[in-house]
PDB file of C-alpha atoms in Angstrom:
ATOM      1  CA  MET A 157      25.991  44.901  26.048  1.00 58.00           C
ATOM      2  CA  PHE A 158      25.237  41.154  25.595  1.00 64.00           C
ATOM      3  CA  LYS A 159      28.656  40.086  24.455  1.00 60.00           C
ATOM      4  CA  LYS A 160      29.314  37.902  27.615  1.00 61.00           C
ATOM      5  CA  PHE A 161      25.742  37.398  28.612  1.00 61.00           C
ATOM      6  CA  ASP A 162      25.029  33.917  29.881  1.00 59.00           C
ATOM      7  CA  ASP A 163      21.384  32.967  30.933  1.00 58.00           C
ATOM      8  CA  LYS A 164      22.591  30.534  33.566  1.00 58.00           C
ATOM      9  CA  GLU A 165      24.712  33.119  35.356  1.00 61.00           C
ATOM     10  CA  ASN A 166      23.064  36.570  34.655  1.00 63.00           C
ATOM     11  CA  VAL A 167      19.317  35.741  34.863  1.00 70.00           C
ATOM     12  CA  GLY A 168      17.700  36.476  38.300  1.00 72.00           C
ATOM     13  CA  ASN A 169      13.975  36.240  39.068  1.00 82.00           C
ATOM     14  CA  VAL A 170      11.109  35.922  36.704  1.00 82.00           C
ATOM     15  CA  ASN A 171       7.771  37.769  37.548  1.00 85.00           C
ATOM     16  CA  ILE A 172       4.398  38.141  35.776  1.00 90.00           C
ATOM     17  CA  ALA A 173       3.557  41.797  35.156  1.00 89.00           C
ATOM     18  CA  LYS A 174       0.470  43.180  36.698  1.00 90.00           C
ATOM     19  CA  SER A 175      -2.114  44.424  34.247  1.00 89.00           C
ATOM     20  CA  SER A 176      -1.266  48.147  35.038  1.00 91.00           C
ATOM     21  CA  VAL A 177       2.465  47.485  34.310  1.00 90.00           C
ATOM     22  CA  LEU A 178       1.522  45.770  31.001  1.00 91.00           C
ATOM     23  CA  LYS A 179      -0.617  48.692  30.125  1.00 92.00           C
ATOM     24  CA  GLY A 180       2.230  51.046  30.847  1.00 92.00           C
ATOM     25  CA  ILE A 181       4.677  48.971  28.748  1.00 92.00           C
ATOM     26  CA  ARG A 182       2.201  48.907  25.726  1.00 93.00           C
ATOM     27  CA  SER A 183       2.028  52.660  25.991  1.00 93.00           C
ATOM     28  CA  GLN A 184       5.762  53.008  26.092  1.00 93.00           C
ATOM     29  CA  ILE A 185       6.060  50.817  22.970  1.00 93.00           C
ATOM     30  CA  LEU A 186       3.592  52.959  21.096  1.00 93.00           C
ATOM     31  CA  ASP A 187       5.425  56.140  22.157  1.00 93.00           C
ATOM     32  CA  GLN A 188       8.740  54.858  21.024  1.00 92.00           C
ATOM     33  CA  PHE A 189       7.769  52.778  18.006  1.00 90.00           C
ATOM     34  CA  HIS A 190       5.033  54.637  16.056  1.00 85.00           C
ATOM     35  CA  HIS A 191       4.886  52.143  13.138  1.00 85.00           C
ATOM     36  CA  VAL A 192       3.902  49.181  15.396  1.00 90.00           C
ATOM     37  CA  GLU A 193       0.444  50.410  16.422  1.00 90.00           C
ATOM     38  CA  SER A 194      -1.622  48.030  14.032  1.00 91.00           C
ATOM     39  CA  TYR A 195       0.669  44.984  15.145  1.00 92.00           C
ATOM     40  CA  LEU A 196       0.796  45.611  18.902  1.00 92.00           C
ATOM     41  CA  ASP A 197      -1.830  43.116  19.693  1.00 91.00           C
ATOM     42  CA  GLN A 198       0.087  40.439  17.759  1.00 92.00           C
ATOM     43  CA  ILE A 199       3.390  41.302  19.475  1.00 91.00           C
ATOM     44  CA  LEU A 200       2.048  41.982  22.939  1.00 90.00           C
ATOM     45  CA  PRO A 201      -1.640  40.854  23.574  1.00 88.00           C
ATOM     46  CA  LYS A 202      -3.559  42.659  26.154  1.00 85.00           C
ATOM     47  CA  LYS A 203      -5.049  39.488  27.652  1.00 84.00           C
ATOM     48  CA  GLU A 204      -1.775  37.397  27.764  1.00 89.00           C
ATOM     49  CA  PRO A 205       0.538  37.560  30.737  1.00 90.00           C
ATOM     50  CA  LEU A 206       3.903  39.353  30.295  1.00 92.00           C
ATOM     51  CA  LYS A 207       6.936  37.940  31.990  1.00 91.00           C
ATOM     52  CA  ILE A 208       9.512  40.422  33.357  1.00 91.00           C
ATOM     53  CA  VAL A 209      13.063  38.791  33.810  1.00 87.00           C
ATOM     54  CA  LYS A 210      15.487  40.629  36.024  1.00 86.00           C
ATOM     55  CA  CYS A 211      19.175  40.233  34.902  1.00 80.00           C
ATOM     56  CA  VAL A 212      22.438  41.618  36.137  1.00 76.00           C
ATOM     57  CA  LEU A 213      25.386  42.006  33.799  1.00 71.00           C
ATOM     58  CA  TYR A 214      28.742  42.272  35.441  1.00 65.00           C
ATOM     59  CA  PHE A 215      30.916  42.957  32.379  1.00 58.00           C
ATOM     60  CA  PRO A 216      31.843  45.506  31.071  1.00 57.00           C
ATOM     61  CA  SER A 217      30.104  47.260  33.987  1.00 63.00           C
ATOM     62  CA  HIS A 218      27.483  46.447  36.560  1.00 67.00           C
ATOM     63  CA  GLU A 219      24.192  46.817  34.645  1.00 75.00           C
ATOM     64  CA  HIS A 220      20.635  45.846  35.658  1.00 81.00           C
ATOM     65  CA  ILE A 221      18.644  44.653  32.579  1.00 85.00           C
ATOM     66  CA  GLU A 222      15.002  43.700  32.202  1.00 89.00           C
ATOM     67  CA  LEU A 223      13.791  41.187  29.587  1.00 89.00           C
ATOM     68  CA  LEU A 224      10.127  41.384  28.563  1.00 92.00           C
ATOM     69  CA  CYS A 225       8.908  38.040  27.488  1.00 92.00           C
ATOM     70  CA  SER A 226       5.723  36.661  26.020  1.00 90.00           C
ATOM     71  CA  GLN A 227       3.695  33.927  27.737  1.00 86.00           C
ATOM     72  CA  SER A 228       5.536  31.286  25.693  1.00 87.00           C
ATOM     73  CA  GLY A 229       8.898  32.607  26.936  1.00 87.00           C
ATOM     74  CA  GLU A 230       9.949  34.493  23.764  1.00 92.00           C
ATOM     75  CA  ILE A 231      12.133  37.474  24.594  1.00 91.00           C
ATOM     76  CA  LEU A 232      10.490  40.506  22.846  1.00 94.00           C
ATOM     77  CA  PHE A 233      11.989  43.600  24.386  1.00 94.00           C
ATOM     78  CA  PHE A 234      14.812  44.583  26.757  1.00 91.00           C
ATOM     79  CA  ARG A 235      15.844  47.714  28.584  1.00 90.00           C
ATOM     80  CA  GLN A 236      18.423  48.911  31.059  1.00 84.00           C
ATOM     81  CA  ARG A 237      16.768  50.069  34.385  1.00 78.00           C
ATOM     82  CA  ASP A 238      14.009  52.547  33.399  1.00 78.00           C
ATOM     83  CA  GLY A 239      15.658  53.402  29.984  1.00 85.00           C
ATOM     84  CA  PRO A 240      14.185  52.917  26.479  1.00 92.00           C
ATOM     85  CA  LEU A 241      12.776  49.716  25.232  1.00 94.00           C
ATOM     86  CA  PHE A 242      14.899  47.812  22.645  1.00 95.00           C
ATOM     87  CA  PRO A 243      13.268  45.189  20.548  1.00 95.00           C
ATOM     88  CA  THR A 244      15.260  41.883  20.263  1.00 94.00           C
ATOM     89  CA  LEU A 245      16.742  40.918  16.845  1.00 95.00           C
ATOM     90  CA  LYS A 246      14.393  38.057  16.633  1.00 94.00           C
ATOM     91  CA  LEU A 247      11.376  40.420  16.984  1.00 94.00           C
ATOM     92  CA  LEU A 248      12.953  42.838  14.515  1.00 95.00           C
ATOM     93  CA  HIS A 249      13.304  40.057  11.953  1.00 95.00           C
ATOM     94  CA  LYS A 250       9.604  39.368  12.204  1.00 94.00           C
ATOM     95  CA  TYR A 251       8.686  43.112  12.035  1.00 93.00           C
ATOM     96  CA  PRO A 252      11.515  44.813  10.193  1.00 92.00           C
ATOM     97  CA  PHE A 253       9.668  48.215  10.060  1.00 92.00           C
ATOM     98  CA  ILE A 254       9.766  48.762  13.807  1.00 93.00           C
ATOM     99  CA  LEU A 255      13.050  50.617  13.568  1.00 94.00           C
ATOM    100  CA  PRO A 256      14.770  53.072  11.237  1.00 95.00           C
ATOM    101  CA  HIS A 257      17.566  51.337   9.151  1.00 95.00           C
ATOM    102  CA  MET A 258      21.181  52.299   9.048  1.00 95.00           C
ATOM    103  CA  GLN A 259      23.121  50.207   6.440  1.00 95.00           C
ATOM    104  CA  VAL A 260      26.834  49.437   6.682  1.00 94.00           C
ATOM    105  CA  ASP A 261      29.143  48.466   3.750  1.00 90.00           C
ATOM    106  CA  LYS A 262      30.205  44.822   3.354  1.00 89.00           C
ATOM    107  CA  GLY A 263      33.654  45.467   5.021  1.00 88.00           C
ATOM    108  CA  ALA A 264      31.955  46.354   8.333  1.00 90.00           C
ATOM    109  CA  ILE A 265      29.915  43.176   8.677  1.00 92.00           C
ATOM    110  CA  ARG A 266      32.468  41.007  10.626  1.00 93.00           C
ATOM    111  CA  PHE A 267      33.151  43.904  12.905  1.00 94.00           C
ATOM    112  CA  VAL A 268      29.494  44.417  13.688  1.00 94.00           C
ATOM    113  CA  LEU A 269      29.027  40.629  14.300  1.00 94.00           C
ATOM    114  CA  SER A 270      31.892  40.722  16.750  1.00 92.00           C
ATOM    115  CA  GLY A 271      30.266  43.472  18.794  1.00 91.00           C
ATOM    116  CA  ALA A 272      32.087  46.464  17.516  1.00 93.00           C
ATOM    117  CA  ASN A 273      30.431  49.836  17.517  1.00 94.00           C
ATOM    118  CA  ILE A 274      29.697  51.293  14.104  1.00 94.00           C
ATOM    119  CA  MET A 275      32.082  53.931  12.947  1.00 93.00           C
ATOM    120  CA  CYS A 276      31.070  56.910  10.869  1.00 92.00           C
ATOM    121  CA  PRO A 277      33.177  55.895   7.697  1.00 91.00           C
ATOM    122  CA  GLY A 278      31.246  52.601   7.647  1.00 90.00           C
ATOM    123  CA  LEU A 279      28.015  54.469   7.333  1.00 92.00           C
ATOM    124  CA  THR A 280      29.110  57.023   4.710  1.00 91.00           C
ATOM    125  CA  SER A 281      31.057  54.803   2.384  1.00 90.00           C
ATOM    126  CA  PRO A 282      29.829  53.405  -0.922  1.00 90.00           C
ATOM    127  CA  GLY A 283      27.455  50.655  -0.155  1.00 88.00           C
ATOM    128  CA  ALA A 284      26.147  52.230   3.033  1.00 91.00           C
ATOM    129  CA  ARG A 285      22.886  54.018   3.462  1.00 93.00           C
ATOM    130  CA  MET A 286      21.462  55.909   6.298  1.00 93.00           C
ATOM    131  CA  THR A 287      17.901  57.033   7.429  1.00 93.00           C
ATOM    132  CA  ASN A 288      17.686  60.465   8.698  1.00 94.00           C
ATOM    133  CA  VAL A 289      17.633  60.129  12.570  1.00 94.00           C
ATOM    134  CA  ASP A 290      18.525  62.223  15.501  1.00 95.00           C
ATOM    135  CA  LYS A 291      21.096  61.466  18.219  1.00 95.00           C
ATOM    136  CA  ASP A 292      20.136  58.683  20.695  1.00 93.00           C
ATOM    137  CA  GLN A 293      17.739  57.119  18.273  1.00 95.00           C
ATOM    138  CA  ILE A 294      17.418  53.212  18.364  1.00 95.00           C
ATOM    139  CA  VAL A 295      18.206  51.878  14.935  1.00 96.00           C
ATOM    140  CA  ALA A 296      18.414  48.565  13.116  1.00 96.00           C
ATOM    141  CA  ILE A 297      21.897  47.919  11.662  1.00 96.00           C
ATOM    142  CA  MET A 298      21.487  46.463   8.250  1.00 95.00           C
ATOM    143  CA  ALA A 299      24.298  45.417   5.848  1.00 93.00           C
ATOM    144  CA  GLU A 300      24.909  45.730   2.111  1.00 89.00           C
ATOM    145  CA  GLY A 301      23.598  42.718   0.408  1.00 89.00           C
ATOM    146  CA  LYS A 302      21.805  41.337   3.427  1.00 90.00           C
ATOM    147  CA  GLN A 303      18.056  41.061   4.022  1.00 92.00           C
ATOM    148  CA  HIS A 304      17.830  41.014   7.771  1.00 94.00           C
ATOM    149  CA  ALA A 305      19.283  43.117  10.506  1.00 95.00           C
ATOM    150  CA  LEU A 306      22.732  42.290  11.932  1.00 95.00           C
ATOM    151  CA  ALA A 307      22.439  44.264  15.033  1.00 96.00           C
ATOM    152  CA  ILE A 308      20.489  46.878  16.994  1.00 96.00           C
ATOM    153  CA  GLY A 309      22.173  50.154  18.022  1.00 95.00           C
ATOM    154  CA  GLN A 310      21.620  53.566  19.442  1.00 95.00           C
ATOM    155  CA  THR A 311      22.969  56.524  17.505  1.00 96.00           C
ATOM    156  CA  LYS A 312      25.698  58.562  19.229  1.00 96.00           C
ATOM    157  CA  MET A 313      25.223  61.419  16.711  1.00 95.00           C
ATOM    158  CA  SER A 314      22.511  62.604  14.239  1.00 95.00           C
ATOM    159  CA  THR A 315      22.800  61.577  10.674  1.00 95.00           C
ATOM    160  CA  GLU A 316      23.795  65.111   9.874  1.00 94.00           C
ATOM    161  CA  GLU A 317      26.600  64.968  12.288  1.00 94.00           C
ATOM    162  CA  ILE A 318      27.730  61.565  11.089  1.00 93.00           C
ATOM    163  CA  VAL A 319      28.047  62.792   7.551  1.00 94.00           C
ATOM    164  CA  THR A 320      29.726  66.099   8.558  1.00 93.00           C
ATOM    165  CA  LYS A 321      32.345  64.643  11.029  1.00 93.00           C
ATOM    166  CA  ASN A 322      32.726  61.332   9.310  1.00 92.00           C
ATOM    167  CA  LYS A 323      34.897  59.949  12.097  1.00 91.00           C
ATOM    168  CA  GLY A 324      34.357  58.343  15.436  1.00 93.00           C
ATOM    169  CA  VAL A 325      31.670  56.048  16.599  1.00 94.00           C
ATOM    170  CA  GLY A 326      28.284  56.852  15.000  1.00 95.00           C
ATOM    171  CA  VAL A 327      26.122  54.018  16.457  1.00 95.00           C
ATOM    172  CA  ASP A 328      26.666  52.063  19.564  1.00 94.00           C
ATOM    173  CA  ASN A 329      26.111  48.290  19.077  1.00 94.00           C
ATOM    174  CA  ILE A 330      23.684  47.144  21.755  1.00 92.00           C
ATOM    175  CA  HIS A 331      22.623  43.638  20.456  1.00 92.00           C
ATOM    176  CA  PHE A 332      23.939  41.664  17.581  1.00 93.00           C
ATOM    177  CA  LEU A 333      23.551  38.312  15.943  1.00 93.00           C
ATOM    178  CA  ASN A 334      24.942  35.443  17.970  1.00 89.00           C
ATOM    179  CA  ASP A 335      25.510  37.379  21.108  1.00 86.00           C
ATOM    180  CA  GLY A 336      24.298  36.089  24.530  1.00 82.00           C
ATOM    181  CA  LEU A 337      20.821  37.410  24.156  1.00 83.00           C
ATOM    182  CA  TRP A 338      20.373  36.032  20.651  1.00 88.00           C
ATOM    183  CA  LEU A 339      21.543  32.515  21.848  1.00 85.00           C
ATOM    184  CA  MET A 340      19.328  32.628  25.009  1.00 83.00           C
ATOM    185  CA  LYS A 341      16.627  30.011  25.069  1.00 81.00           C
ATOM    186  CA  THR A 342      13.007  30.851  25.888  1.00 78.00           C
ATOM    187  CA  VAL A 343      12.274  31.911  29.440  1.00 76.00           C
ATOM    188  CA  LYS A 344      10.323  29.380  31.528  1.00 76.00           C
TER     189      LYS A 344
END
């Protein structure tokens, strides 16, 4: 999604969220990420303003993206239109327990870091591990021998289907290390 993202070209206007919008976003975060409840005030304080940055991506298709940023300008979450919230990799590195982990083998690392989707054989081979998840679940893509997540993805099949079929795309790669969102500076 953010392969060709450039903050100078793709970022539109920046608004401060109203308190009712912030309350709704906090509620959505708790609904989506159950393990974050005791850390929510650290991640997204109630009394601090939340910046909402509107972006338009023209490649590969015309997509409207919202970035949710802290008062200091750090990008915390993003979403496409009114879709689910995705944490950024920088936030995931601070709070690795937010998402279930799917681990790829060493051979898949360079492909994941170039933005490729995660194929089922990369998740079922020796060195790979999977958390039991449903279809359309947001997951952290880990790698054999690495401590931090390489990417954030969304499953195209449940874990059961991935093991059974063992071919095709298992997880869509949404945001990965060194993509445009990772390289984006803080929002002013």
